[in-house]
PDB file of C-alpha atoms and ligand atoms in Angstrom:
ATOM      1  CA  MET I 250       0.025   0.012   0.021  1.00  0.00           C
ATOM      2  CA  THR I 251       1.388   3.431  -0.899  1.00  0.00           C
ATOM      3  CA  ASP I 252       1.582   6.207   1.713  1.00  0.00           C
ATOM      4  CA  ARG I 253      -1.227   8.009   0.019  1.00  0.00           C
ATOM      5  CA  GLU I 254      -3.553   4.737   0.091  1.00  0.00           C
ATOM      6  CA  LYS I 255      -2.891   4.454   3.684  1.00  0.00           C
ATOM      7  CA  LEU I 256      -4.720   7.625   4.311  1.00  0.00           C
ATOM      8  CA  LYS I 257      -7.954   5.898   3.326  1.00  0.00           C
ATOM      9  CA  HIS I 258      -7.703   3.875   6.537  1.00  0.00           C
ATOM     10  CA  LYS I 259      -7.071   6.659   9.117  1.00  0.00           C
ATOM     11  CA  GLN I 260      -9.470   6.538  12.031  1.00  0.00           C
ATOM     12  CA  ARG I 261      -8.726   9.662  14.198  1.00  0.00           C
ATOM     13  CA  ILE I 262      -8.601  12.793  12.088  1.00  0.00           C
ATOM     14  CA  VAL I 263      -7.909  16.369  13.141  1.00  0.00           C
ATOM     15  CA  ILE I 264      -8.718  18.953  10.591  1.00  0.00           C
ATOM     16  CA  LYS I 265      -7.436  22.584  10.963  1.00  0.00           C
ATOM     17  CA  VAL I 266      -9.135  25.526   9.298  1.00  0.00           C
ATOM     18  CA  GLY I 267      -7.636  29.055   9.581  1.00  0.00           C
ATOM     19  CA  SER I 268      -9.447  32.387   9.585  1.00  0.00           C
ATOM     20  CA  SER I 269      -8.368  33.087   5.942  1.00  0.00           C
ATOM     21  CA  THR I 270     -10.117  29.870   4.850  1.00  0.00           C
ATOM     22  CA  ILE I 271     -13.547  30.430   6.435  1.00  0.00           C
ATOM     23  CA  THR I 272     -13.890  34.266   6.170  1.00  0.00           C
ATOM     24  CA  TYR I 273     -13.794  36.627   3.137  1.00  0.00           C
ATOM     25  CA  SER I 274     -10.435  38.383   3.268  1.00  0.00           C
ATOM     26  CA  GLU I 275     -11.897  41.665   2.135  1.00  0.00           C
ATOM     27  CA  THR I 276     -14.419  42.014   4.943  1.00  0.00           C
ATOM     28  CA  GLY I 277     -13.465  39.449   7.587  1.00  0.00           C
ATOM     29  CA  THR I 278     -16.907  38.110   7.663  1.00  0.00           C
ATOM     30  CA  ILE I 279     -17.860  34.361   7.607  1.00  0.00           C
ATOM     31  CA  ASN I 280     -17.930  32.567   4.315  1.00  0.00           C
ATOM     32  CA  TYR I 281     -21.092  30.513   4.938  1.00  0.00           C
ATOM     33  CA  SER I 282     -20.963  28.404   1.871  1.00  0.00           C
ATOM     34  CA  LYS I 283     -17.388  27.198   2.582  1.00  0.00           C
ATOM     35  CA  LEU I 284     -18.209  26.630   6.226  1.00  0.00           C
ATOM     36  CA  GLU I 285     -21.264  24.589   5.133  1.00  0.00           C
ATOM     37  CA  LYS I 286     -19.282  22.442   2.712  1.00  0.00           C
ATOM     38  CA  LEU I 287     -16.646  22.029   5.508  1.00  0.00           C
ATOM     39  CA  VAL I 288     -19.321  20.774   8.002  1.00  0.00           C
ATOM     40  CA  ARG I 289     -20.959  18.470   5.524  1.00  0.00           C
ATOM     41  CA  ILE I 290     -17.662  16.721   4.655  1.00  0.00           C
ATOM     42  CA  ILE I 291     -16.709  16.469   8.324  1.00  0.00           C
ATOM     43  CA  ALA I 292     -20.283  14.988   9.030  1.00  0.00           C
ATOM     44  CA  ASP I 293     -19.766  12.567   6.129  1.00  0.00           C
ATOM     45  CA  ILE I 294     -16.268  11.410   7.510  1.00  0.00           C
ATOM     46  CA  HIS I 295     -17.906  10.999  10.906  1.00  0.00           C
ATOM     47  CA  ASN I 296     -20.675   8.827   9.336  1.00  0.00           C
ATOM     48  CA  MET I 297     -18.074   6.571   7.745  1.00  0.00           C
ATOM     49  CA  GLY I 298     -17.269   5.657  11.479  1.00  0.00           C
ATOM     50  CA  LYS I 299     -14.162   7.769  11.880  1.00  0.00           C
ATOM     51  CA  GLU I 300     -13.462  10.254  14.634  1.00  0.00           C
ATOM     52  CA  VAL I 301     -13.068  13.894  13.768  1.00  0.00           C
ATOM     53  CA  VAL I 302     -11.707  16.876  15.746  1.00  0.00           C
ATOM     54  CA  LEU I 303     -11.960  20.366  14.186  1.00  0.00           C
ATOM     55  CA  VAL I 304      -9.487  22.901  15.011  1.00  0.00           C
ATOM     56  CA  SER I 305     -11.005  26.213  13.844  1.00  0.00           C
ATOM     57  CA  SER I 306      -9.693  29.679  14.084  1.00  0.00           C
ATOM     58  CA  GLY I 307     -11.980  32.680  13.219  1.00  0.00           C
ATOM     59  CA  ALA I 308     -12.801  33.991  16.560  1.00  0.00           C
ATOM     60  CA  ILE I 309     -10.817  37.126  16.355  1.00  0.00           C
ATOM     61  CA  ALA I 310     -11.703  37.875  12.704  1.00  0.00           C
ATOM     62  CA  VAL I 311     -15.386  37.339  13.247  1.00  0.00           C
ATOM     63  CA  GLY I 312     -15.283  39.377  16.529  1.00  0.00           C
ATOM     64  CA  ARG I 313     -13.456  42.184  14.930  1.00  0.00           C
ATOM     65  CA  HIS I 314     -16.070  42.460  12.111  1.00  0.00           C
ATOM     66  CA  ALA I 315     -18.813  42.396  14.756  1.00  0.00           C
ATOM     67  CA  ILE I 316     -17.498  45.727  16.198  1.00  0.00           C
ATOM     68  CA  GLY I 317     -16.671  47.276  12.942  1.00  0.00           C
ATOM     69  CA  LEU I 318     -12.784  46.982  13.202  1.00  0.00           C
ATOM     70  CA  ASN I 319     -11.173  46.885   9.854  1.00  0.00           C
ATOM     71  CA  GLU I 320      -7.704  45.646  10.761  1.00  0.00           C
ATOM     72  CA  LYS I 321      -6.232  43.204  13.060  1.00  0.00           C
ATOM     73  CA  PRO I 322      -6.551  44.286  16.677  1.00  0.00           C
ATOM     74  CA  LYS I 323      -3.446  46.020  17.886  1.00  0.00           C
ATOM     75  CA  THR I 324      -3.695  45.652  21.670  1.00  0.00           C
ATOM     76  CA  LEU I 325      -3.822  42.458  23.560  1.00  0.00           C
ATOM     77  CA  ALA I 326      -7.069  43.584  25.347  1.00  0.00           C
ATOM     78  CA  CYS I 327      -8.716  44.426  21.958  1.00  0.00           C
ATOM     79  CA  LYS I 328      -7.721  40.981  20.479  1.00  0.00           C
ATOM     80  CA  GLN I 329      -9.087  39.250  23.672  1.00  0.00           C
ATOM     81  CA  ALA I 330     -12.393  41.119  23.441  1.00  0.00           C
ATOM     82  CA  CYS I 331     -12.675  40.239  19.695  1.00  0.00           C
ATOM     83  CA  ALA I 332     -12.023  36.578  20.391  1.00  0.00           C
ATOM     84  CA  ALA I 333     -14.681  36.655  23.149  1.00  0.00           C
ATOM     85  CA  ILE I 334     -17.183  38.151  20.784  1.00  0.00           C
ATOM     86  CA  GLY I 335     -16.387  36.111  17.892  1.00  0.00           C
ATOM     87  CA  GLN I 336     -15.831  32.737  19.469  1.00  0.00           C
ATOM     88  CA  ALA I 337     -19.440  32.612  20.571  1.00  0.00           C
ATOM     89  CA  ALA I 338     -20.652  33.742  17.203  1.00  0.00           C
ATOM     90  CA  LEU I 339     -18.540  31.063  15.488  1.00  0.00           C
ATOM     91  CA  MET I 340     -19.898  28.375  17.669  1.00  0.00           C
ATOM     92  CA  THR I 341     -23.356  29.389  17.016  1.00  0.00           C
ATOM     93  CA  VAL I 342     -22.890  28.852  13.271  1.00  0.00           C
ATOM     94  CA  TYR I 343     -21.026  25.615  13.779  1.00  0.00           C
ATOM     95  CA  LYS I 344     -23.782  24.245  16.076  1.00  0.00           C
ATOM     96  CA  LYS I 345     -26.534  25.126  13.687  1.00  0.00           C
ATOM     97  CA  LEU I 346     -24.832  23.597  10.715  1.00  0.00           C
ATOM     98  CA  PHE I 347     -23.727  20.438  12.396  1.00  0.00           C
ATOM     99  CA  SER I 348     -27.254  19.986  13.694  1.00  0.00           C
ATOM    100  CA  GLU I 349     -28.489  19.993  10.249  1.00  0.00           C
ATOM    101  CA  TYR I 350     -26.583  16.743   9.682  1.00  0.00           C
ATOM    102  CA  ASN I 351     -27.680  15.367  13.004  1.00  0.00           C
ATOM    103  CA  GLN I 352     -24.266  15.798  14.540  1.00  0.00           C
ATOM    104  CA  THR I 353     -23.389  17.108  17.999  1.00  0.00           C
ATOM    105  CA  CYS I 354     -20.360  19.357  18.330  1.00  0.00           C
ATOM    106  CA  ALA I 355     -18.614  20.736  21.520  1.00  0.00           C
ATOM    107  CA  GLN I 356     -16.344  23.733  22.195  1.00  0.00           C
ATOM    108  CA  ILE I 357     -12.860  23.022  23.659  1.00  0.00           C
ATOM    109  CA  LEU I 358     -10.595  26.029  24.357  1.00  0.00           C
ATOM    110  CA  LEU I 359      -7.096  25.394  25.247  1.00  0.00           C
ATOM    111  CA  THR I 360      -3.923  27.498  26.105  1.00  0.00           C
ATOM    112  CA  LYS I 361      -0.281  26.514  26.380  1.00  0.00           C
ATOM    113  CA  TYR I 362      -0.988  26.006  30.099  1.00  0.00           C
ATOM    114  CA  THR I 363      -3.188  23.152  29.277  1.00  0.00           C
ATOM    115  CA  PHE I 364      -0.157  21.245  27.954  1.00  0.00           C
ATOM    116  CA  LEU I 365       2.344  22.434  30.509  1.00  0.00           C
ATOM    117  CA  ARG I 366       0.369  21.580  33.565  1.00  0.00           C
ATOM    118  CA  ASP I 367      -0.229  17.926  34.259  1.00  0.00           C
ATOM    119  CA  GLU I 368      -3.538  18.274  35.832  1.00  0.00           C
ATOM    120  CA  SER I 369      -4.964  20.497  33.064  1.00  0.00           C
ATOM    121  CA  TYR I 370      -3.479  18.239  30.373  1.00  0.00           C
ATOM    122  CA  GLU I 371      -5.064  15.169  31.822  1.00  0.00           C
ATOM    123  CA  ASN I 372      -8.446  16.932  32.138  1.00  0.00           C
ATOM    124  CA  ALA I 373      -8.229  18.273  28.522  1.00  0.00           C
ATOM    125  CA  CYS I 374      -7.258  14.808  27.336  1.00  0.00           C
ATOM    126  CA  ASN I 375      -9.952  13.023  29.219  1.00  0.00           C
ATOM    127  CA  THR I 376     -12.734  15.456  27.959  1.00  0.00           C
ATOM    128  CA  LEU I 377     -11.574  15.091  24.355  1.00  0.00           C
ATOM    129  CA  HIS I 378     -11.484  11.238  24.597  1.00  0.00           C
ATOM    130  CA  GLU I 379     -14.944  11.232  26.302  1.00  0.00           C
ATOM    131  CA  LEU I 380     -16.331  13.367  23.688  1.00  0.00           C
ATOM    132  CA  LEU I 381     -15.014  11.283  20.872  1.00  0.00           C
ATOM    133  CA  SER I 382     -16.339   8.119  22.551  1.00  0.00           C
ATOM    134  CA  MET I 383     -19.755   9.903  22.707  1.00  0.00           C
ATOM    135  CA  GLY I 384     -19.634  10.460  19.000  1.00  0.00           C
ATOM    136  CA  VAL I 385     -19.366  14.235  19.405  1.00  0.00           C
ATOM    137  CA  ILE I 386     -17.258  16.537  17.220  1.00  0.00           C
ATOM    138  CA  PRO I 387     -14.938  18.642  19.351  1.00  0.00           C
ATOM    139  CA  ILE I 388     -14.205  22.041  17.858  1.00  0.00           C
ATOM    140  CA  VAL I 389     -10.908  23.344  19.311  1.00  0.00           C
ATOM    141  CA  ASN I 390      -9.499  26.931  19.453  1.00  0.00           C
ATOM    142  CA  GLU I 391      -7.030  28.762  21.671  1.00  0.00           C
ATOM    143  CA  ASN I 392      -8.618  30.353  24.624  1.00  0.00           C
ATOM    144  CA  ASP I 393      -7.589  33.773  23.400  1.00  0.00           C
ATOM    145  CA  THR I 394      -9.316  35.672  26.142  1.00  0.00           C
ATOM    146  CA  VAL I 395      -6.917  34.405  28.826  1.00  0.00           C
ATOM    147  CA  SER I 396      -3.831  33.924  26.574  1.00  0.00           C
ATOM    148  CA  THR I 397      -1.098  36.459  26.897  1.00  0.00           C
ATOM    149  CA  ALA I 398       2.286  36.298  25.190  1.00  0.00           C
ATOM    150  CA  GLU I 399       3.971  33.982  27.832  1.00  0.00           C
ATOM    151  CA  ILE I 400       1.297  31.363  27.901  1.00  0.00           C
ATOM    152  CA  GLU I 401       0.108  31.504  24.224  1.00  0.00           C
ATOM    153  CA  ILE I 402       0.481  28.904  21.536  1.00  0.00           C
ATOM    154  CA  GLY I 403      -0.186  31.707  19.178  1.00  0.00           C
ATOM    155  CA  ASP I 404      -1.279  30.047  16.058  1.00  0.00           C
ATOM    156  CA  ASN I 405      -3.616  27.185  15.392  1.00  0.00           C
ATOM    157  CA  ASP I 406      -1.219  25.389  13.090  1.00  0.00           C
ATOM    158  CA  SER I 407       0.765  24.578  16.178  1.00  0.00           C
ATOM    159  CA  LEU I 408      -2.399  24.163  18.201  1.00  0.00           C
ATOM    160  CA  SER I 409      -3.698  21.381  15.761  1.00  0.00           C
ATOM    161  CA  ALA I 410      -0.350  19.581  16.106  1.00  0.00           C
ATOM    162  CA  TYR I 411      -0.585  19.690  19.935  1.00  0.00           C
ATOM    163  CA  VAL I 412      -4.120  18.445  19.755  1.00  0.00           C
ATOM    164  CA  SER I 413      -3.335  15.577  17.309  1.00  0.00           C
ATOM    165  CA  SER I 414      -0.331  14.664  19.531  1.00  0.00           C
ATOM    166  CA  MET I 415      -2.564  14.718  22.691  1.00  0.00           C
ATOM    167  CA  ILE I 416      -5.176  12.386  21.267  1.00  0.00           C
ATOM    168  CA  ASN I 417      -2.844  10.189  19.328  1.00  0.00           C
ATOM    169  CA  GLY I 418      -4.482  11.262  16.084  1.00  0.00           C
ATOM    170  CA  ASP I 419      -3.453   9.311  12.960  1.00  0.00           C
ATOM    171  CA  LEU I 420      -4.057  12.047  10.389  1.00  0.00           C
ATOM    172  CA  LEU I 421      -3.846  15.794  10.653  1.00  0.00           C
ATOM    173  CA  ILE I 422      -5.299  17.767   7.642  1.00  0.00           C
ATOM    174  CA  VAL I 423      -4.261  21.343   7.519  1.00  0.00           C
ATOM    175  CA  LEU I 424      -6.144  23.746   5.222  1.00  0.00           C
ATOM    176  CA  SER I 425      -4.012  26.547   3.696  1.00  0.00           C
ATOM    177  CA  ASP I 426      -4.436  29.290   1.163  1.00  0.00           C
ATOM    178  CA  GLN I 427      -1.799  27.459  -0.848  1.00  0.00           C
ATOM    179  CA  ASP I 428      -1.794  24.044  -2.566  1.00  0.00           C
ATOM    180  CA  GLY I 429       0.883  22.872  -0.103  1.00  0.00           C
ATOM    181  CA  LEU I 430       4.659  23.238   0.182  1.00  0.00           C
ATOM    182  CA  TYR I 431       6.681  24.739  -2.571  1.00  0.00           C
ATOM    183  CA  THR I 432      10.378  24.944  -2.909  1.00  0.00           C
ATOM    184  CA  ASP I 433       9.962  28.679  -2.653  1.00  0.00           C
ATOM    185  CA  ASP I 434       7.076  31.162  -2.122  1.00  0.00           C
ATOM    186  CA  PRO I 435       5.091  30.598  -5.421  1.00  0.00           C
ATOM    187  CA  ARG I 436       3.584  34.078  -5.102  1.00  0.00           C
ATOM    188  CA  LYS I 437       7.110  35.587  -5.584  1.00  0.00           C
ATOM    189  CA  ASN I 438       8.975  32.912  -7.410  1.00  0.00           C
ATOM    190  CA  LYS I 439       7.469  31.537 -10.717  1.00  0.00           C
ATOM    191  CA  ASP I 440      10.058  28.663 -10.697  1.00  0.00           C
ATOM    192  CA  ALA I 441       9.023  27.260  -7.343  1.00  0.00           C
ATOM    193  CA  LYS I 442       8.219  23.626  -7.577  1.00  0.00           C
ATOM    194  CA  PHE I 443       5.556  21.811  -5.757  1.00  0.00           C
ATOM    195  CA  VAL I 444       6.647  19.312  -3.082  1.00  0.00           C
ATOM    196  CA  SER I 445       4.137  16.517  -2.836  1.00  0.00           C
ATOM    197  CA  VAL I 446       5.744  14.387  -0.071  1.00  0.00           C
ATOM    198  CA  VAL I 447       8.204  15.077   2.716  1.00  0.00           C
ATOM    199  CA  LYS I 448       9.606  12.083   4.560  1.00  0.00           C
ATOM    200  CA  GLU I 449      12.466  13.791   6.316  1.00  0.00           C
ATOM    201  CA  PHE I 450      12.880  17.205   7.756  1.00  0.00           C
ATOM    202  CA  ASP I 451      16.062  18.451   6.223  1.00  0.00           C
ATOM    203  CA  PRO I 452      17.029  22.039   6.794  1.00  0.00           C
ATOM    204  CA  GLU I 453      15.952  22.905   3.272  1.00  0.00           C
ATOM    205  CA  ILE I 454      12.353  22.111   4.228  1.00  0.00           C
ATOM    206  CA  PHE I 455      12.392  24.885   6.748  1.00  0.00           C
ATOM    207  CA  ASP I 456      13.935  27.232   4.128  1.00  0.00           C
ATOM    208  CA  MET I 457      11.247  26.537   1.617  1.00  0.00           C
ATOM    209  CA  ALA I 458       8.533  27.816   3.949  1.00  0.00           C
ATOM    210  CA  LYS I 459       7.915  31.551   3.839  1.00  0.00           C
ATOM    211  CA  GLY I 460       6.174  33.574   6.433  1.00  0.00           C
ATOM    212  CA  ALA I 461       2.518  34.517   6.685  1.00  0.00           C
ATOM    213  CA  GLY I 462       0.690  36.071   3.820  1.00  0.00           C
ATOM    214  CA  THR I 463      -2.883  37.135   4.634  1.00  0.00           C
ATOM    215  CA  ASN I 464      -4.545  40.089   6.551  1.00  0.00           C
ATOM    216  CA  VAL I 465      -6.652  37.661   8.558  1.00  0.00           C
ATOM    217  CA  GLY I 466      -4.573  34.603   9.309  1.00  0.00           C
ATOM    218  CA  THR I 467      -1.927  34.041  11.881  1.00  0.00           C
ATOM    219  CA  GLY I 468       0.335  31.270  10.651  1.00  0.00           C
ATOM    220  CA  GLY I 469       2.040  30.747   7.381  1.00  0.00           C
ATOM    221  CA  MET I 470       3.985  27.872   5.730  1.00  0.00           C
ATOM    222  CA  SER I 471       6.662  28.127   8.344  1.00  0.00           C
ATOM    223  CA  THR I 472       4.255  27.493  11.352  1.00  0.00           C
ATOM    224  CA  LYS I 473       2.733  24.622   9.365  1.00  0.00           C
ATOM    225  CA  ILE I 474       6.122  22.987   8.889  1.00  0.00           C
ATOM    226  CA  HIS I 475       6.810  23.218  12.537  1.00  0.00           C
ATOM    227  CA  ALA I 476       3.329  21.659  13.079  1.00  0.00           C
ATOM    228  CA  ALA I 477       4.195  18.918  10.642  1.00  0.00           C
ATOM    229  CA  LEU I 478       7.356  18.095  12.545  1.00  0.00           C
ATOM    230  CA  MET I 479       5.552  17.727  15.784  1.00  0.00           C
ATOM    231  CA  ALA I 480       2.555  15.825  14.316  1.00  0.00           C
ATOM    232  CA  THR I 481       4.706  13.306  12.466  1.00  0.00           C
ATOM    233  CA  LYS I 482       7.129  12.673  15.461  1.00  0.00           C
ATOM    234  CA  SER I 483       4.047  12.020  17.402  1.00  0.00           C
ATOM    235  CA  GLY I 484       2.947   9.427  14.991  1.00  0.00           C
ATOM    236  CA  ALA I 485       0.448  11.154  12.638  1.00  0.00           C
ATOM    237  CA  ASP I 486       0.633  11.824   8.870  1.00  0.00           C
ATOM    238  CA  MET I 487       0.035  15.333   8.131  1.00  0.00           C
ATOM    239  CA  VAL I 488      -1.379  16.775   4.774  1.00  0.00           C
ATOM    240  CA  ILE I 489      -1.316  20.489   3.816  1.00  0.00           C
ATOM    241  CA  ILE I 490      -4.092  21.173   1.237  1.00  0.00           C
ATOM    242  CA  ASN I 491      -5.634  24.217  -0.321  1.00  0.00           C
ATOM    243  CA  GLY I 492      -8.768  25.277   1.657  1.00  0.00           C
ATOM    244  CA  ASP I 493     -10.272  27.033  -1.316  1.00  0.00           C
ATOM    245  CA  ASP I 494     -11.883  23.759  -2.370  1.00  0.00           C
ATOM    246  CA  MET I 495     -13.243  21.788   0.648  1.00  0.00           C
ATOM    247  CA  GLU I 496     -13.417  18.735  -1.649  1.00  0.00           C
ATOM    248  CA  ASN I 497      -9.724  18.581  -1.216  1.00  0.00           C
ATOM    249  CA  ILE I 498     -10.418  17.005   2.190  1.00  0.00           C
ATOM    250  CA  ARG I 499     -12.298  14.162   0.691  1.00  0.00           C
ATOM    251  CA  ALA I 500      -9.706  13.635  -2.003  1.00  0.00           C
ATOM    252  CA  VAL I 501      -7.019  13.281   0.711  1.00  0.00           C
ATOM    253  CA  MET I 502      -9.080  10.798   2.532  1.00  0.00           C
ATOM    254  CA  ASN I 503      -9.616   8.817  -0.686  1.00  0.00           C
ATOM    255  CA  GLY I 504      -5.807   8.489  -1.058  1.00  0.00           C
ATOM    256  CA  GLU I 505      -5.550  10.949  -3.971  1.00  0.00           C
ATOM    257  CA  GLU I 506      -2.424  12.914  -4.562  1.00  0.00           C
ATOM    258  CA  LYS I 507      -3.517  16.186  -3.190  1.00  0.00           C
ATOM    259  CA  GLY I 508      -1.453  18.702  -1.165  1.00  0.00           C
ATOM    260  CA  THR I 509       1.857  18.005   0.436  1.00  0.00           C
ATOM    261  CA  LEU I 510       2.003  14.856   2.579  1.00  0.00           C
ATOM    262  CA  PHE I 511       4.305  14.719   5.615  1.00  0.00           C
ATOM    263  CA  VAL I 512       4.764  11.046   6.414  1.00  0.00           C
ATOM    264  CA  ALA I 513       4.497   9.911  10.105  1.00  0.00           C
ATOM    265  CA  ASN I 514       7.807   9.078  11.758  1.00  0.00           C
ATOM    266  CA  LYS I 515       6.992   8.287  15.262  1.00  0.00           C
ATOM    267  CA  ASP I 516       9.822   9.109  17.783  1.00  0.00           C
ATOM    268  CA  GLU I 517       9.223   7.308  21.122  1.00  0.00           C
ATOM    269  CA  ASN I 518      11.479   9.676  22.863  1.00  0.00           C
ATOM    270  CA  TYR I 519       9.837  12.851  21.645  1.00  0.00           C
ATOM    271  CA  ASP I 520       7.957  14.795  24.188  1.00  0.00           C
ATOM    272  CA  PHE I 521       5.675  17.241  22.354  1.00  0.00           C
ATOM    273  CA  ARG I 522       4.620  19.032  25.611  1.00  0.00           C
ATOM    274  CA  SER I 523       7.994  20.363  26.089  1.00  0.00           C
ATOM    275  CA  MET I 524       8.192  22.009  22.783  1.00  0.00           C
TER     276      MET I 524
HETATM  277  N1  LIG J 795      -7.223  31.737  17.911  1.00  0.00           N
HETATM  278  C1  LIG J 795      -7.318  32.666  16.825  1.00  0.00           C
HETATM  279  C2  LIG J 795      -8.724  32.938  16.439  1.00  0.00           C
HETATM  280  O1  LIG J 795      -9.574  32.148  16.522  1.00  0.00           O
HETATM  281  C3  LIG J 795      -6.579  32.436  15.523  1.00  0.00           C
HETATM  282  C4  LIG J 795      -5.194  31.842  15.634  1.00  0.00           C
HETATM  283  C5  LIG J 795      -4.756  31.398  14.268  1.00  0.00           C
HETATM  284  O2  LIG J 795      -5.450  31.772  13.385  1.00  0.00           O
HETATM  285  O3  LIG J 795      -3.692  30.649  14.171  1.00  0.00           O
HETATM  286  O4  LIG J 795      -9.133  33.947  15.919  1.00  0.00           O
END
């Protein structure tokens, strides 16, 4: 069986969507048709008997729109306020959409502390496992209203790798505004070549990834590569795909050549919590 074919048999899947995928970049408002497709596909995957955890950004983007702010919040307090407003709004939409497909979702908000403190870690881990065993779809975000620089994970690419590692996920799918990893930033270099599979993290891999690009999102290719390192060392395959077309998720699950696949390479001595 090829590495791609193996993806058909993954059982515990973490899917990460960023703000730039689920909102309109010009306005920061929710792209309902995309969100609807995402939810339908997740509901389908769930109906196949697989477990799915969704890591969704968008709280700050949605919150800032609600108060009429046209740019990224500059102060920590403003960012936290936007997240508080937007997280509730986002969950309301998810809850409505998932219930149309007879699925129950739940909100999980985590911070770096959750992973650093044994007690919090165990609690979060138990809650996630319990939800999965109940057939619920957990929707995870960082708890931005209490996160400050010292305790924040900061971007949801990393958060999704932490979550996948915590629950022993076997596949992490990260939606991006690009098709996957290129040898250089394809927006700047026309000769950049697409990388369809990564089996080893040579230093060049990190050089290939360039920083963030959008007005709404937080991560970029670089945070995704670091997330891939964590996820694969913890034993999961990770795929970066373009979130413009939600059908890419299904294609990956069907073992098709979509996006960049980072092949799992479990390291028994690797402690993701200390990263
Ligand atoms: N937690 C932030 C939010 O929901 C986003 C972080 C990220 O996009 O990486 O708005």
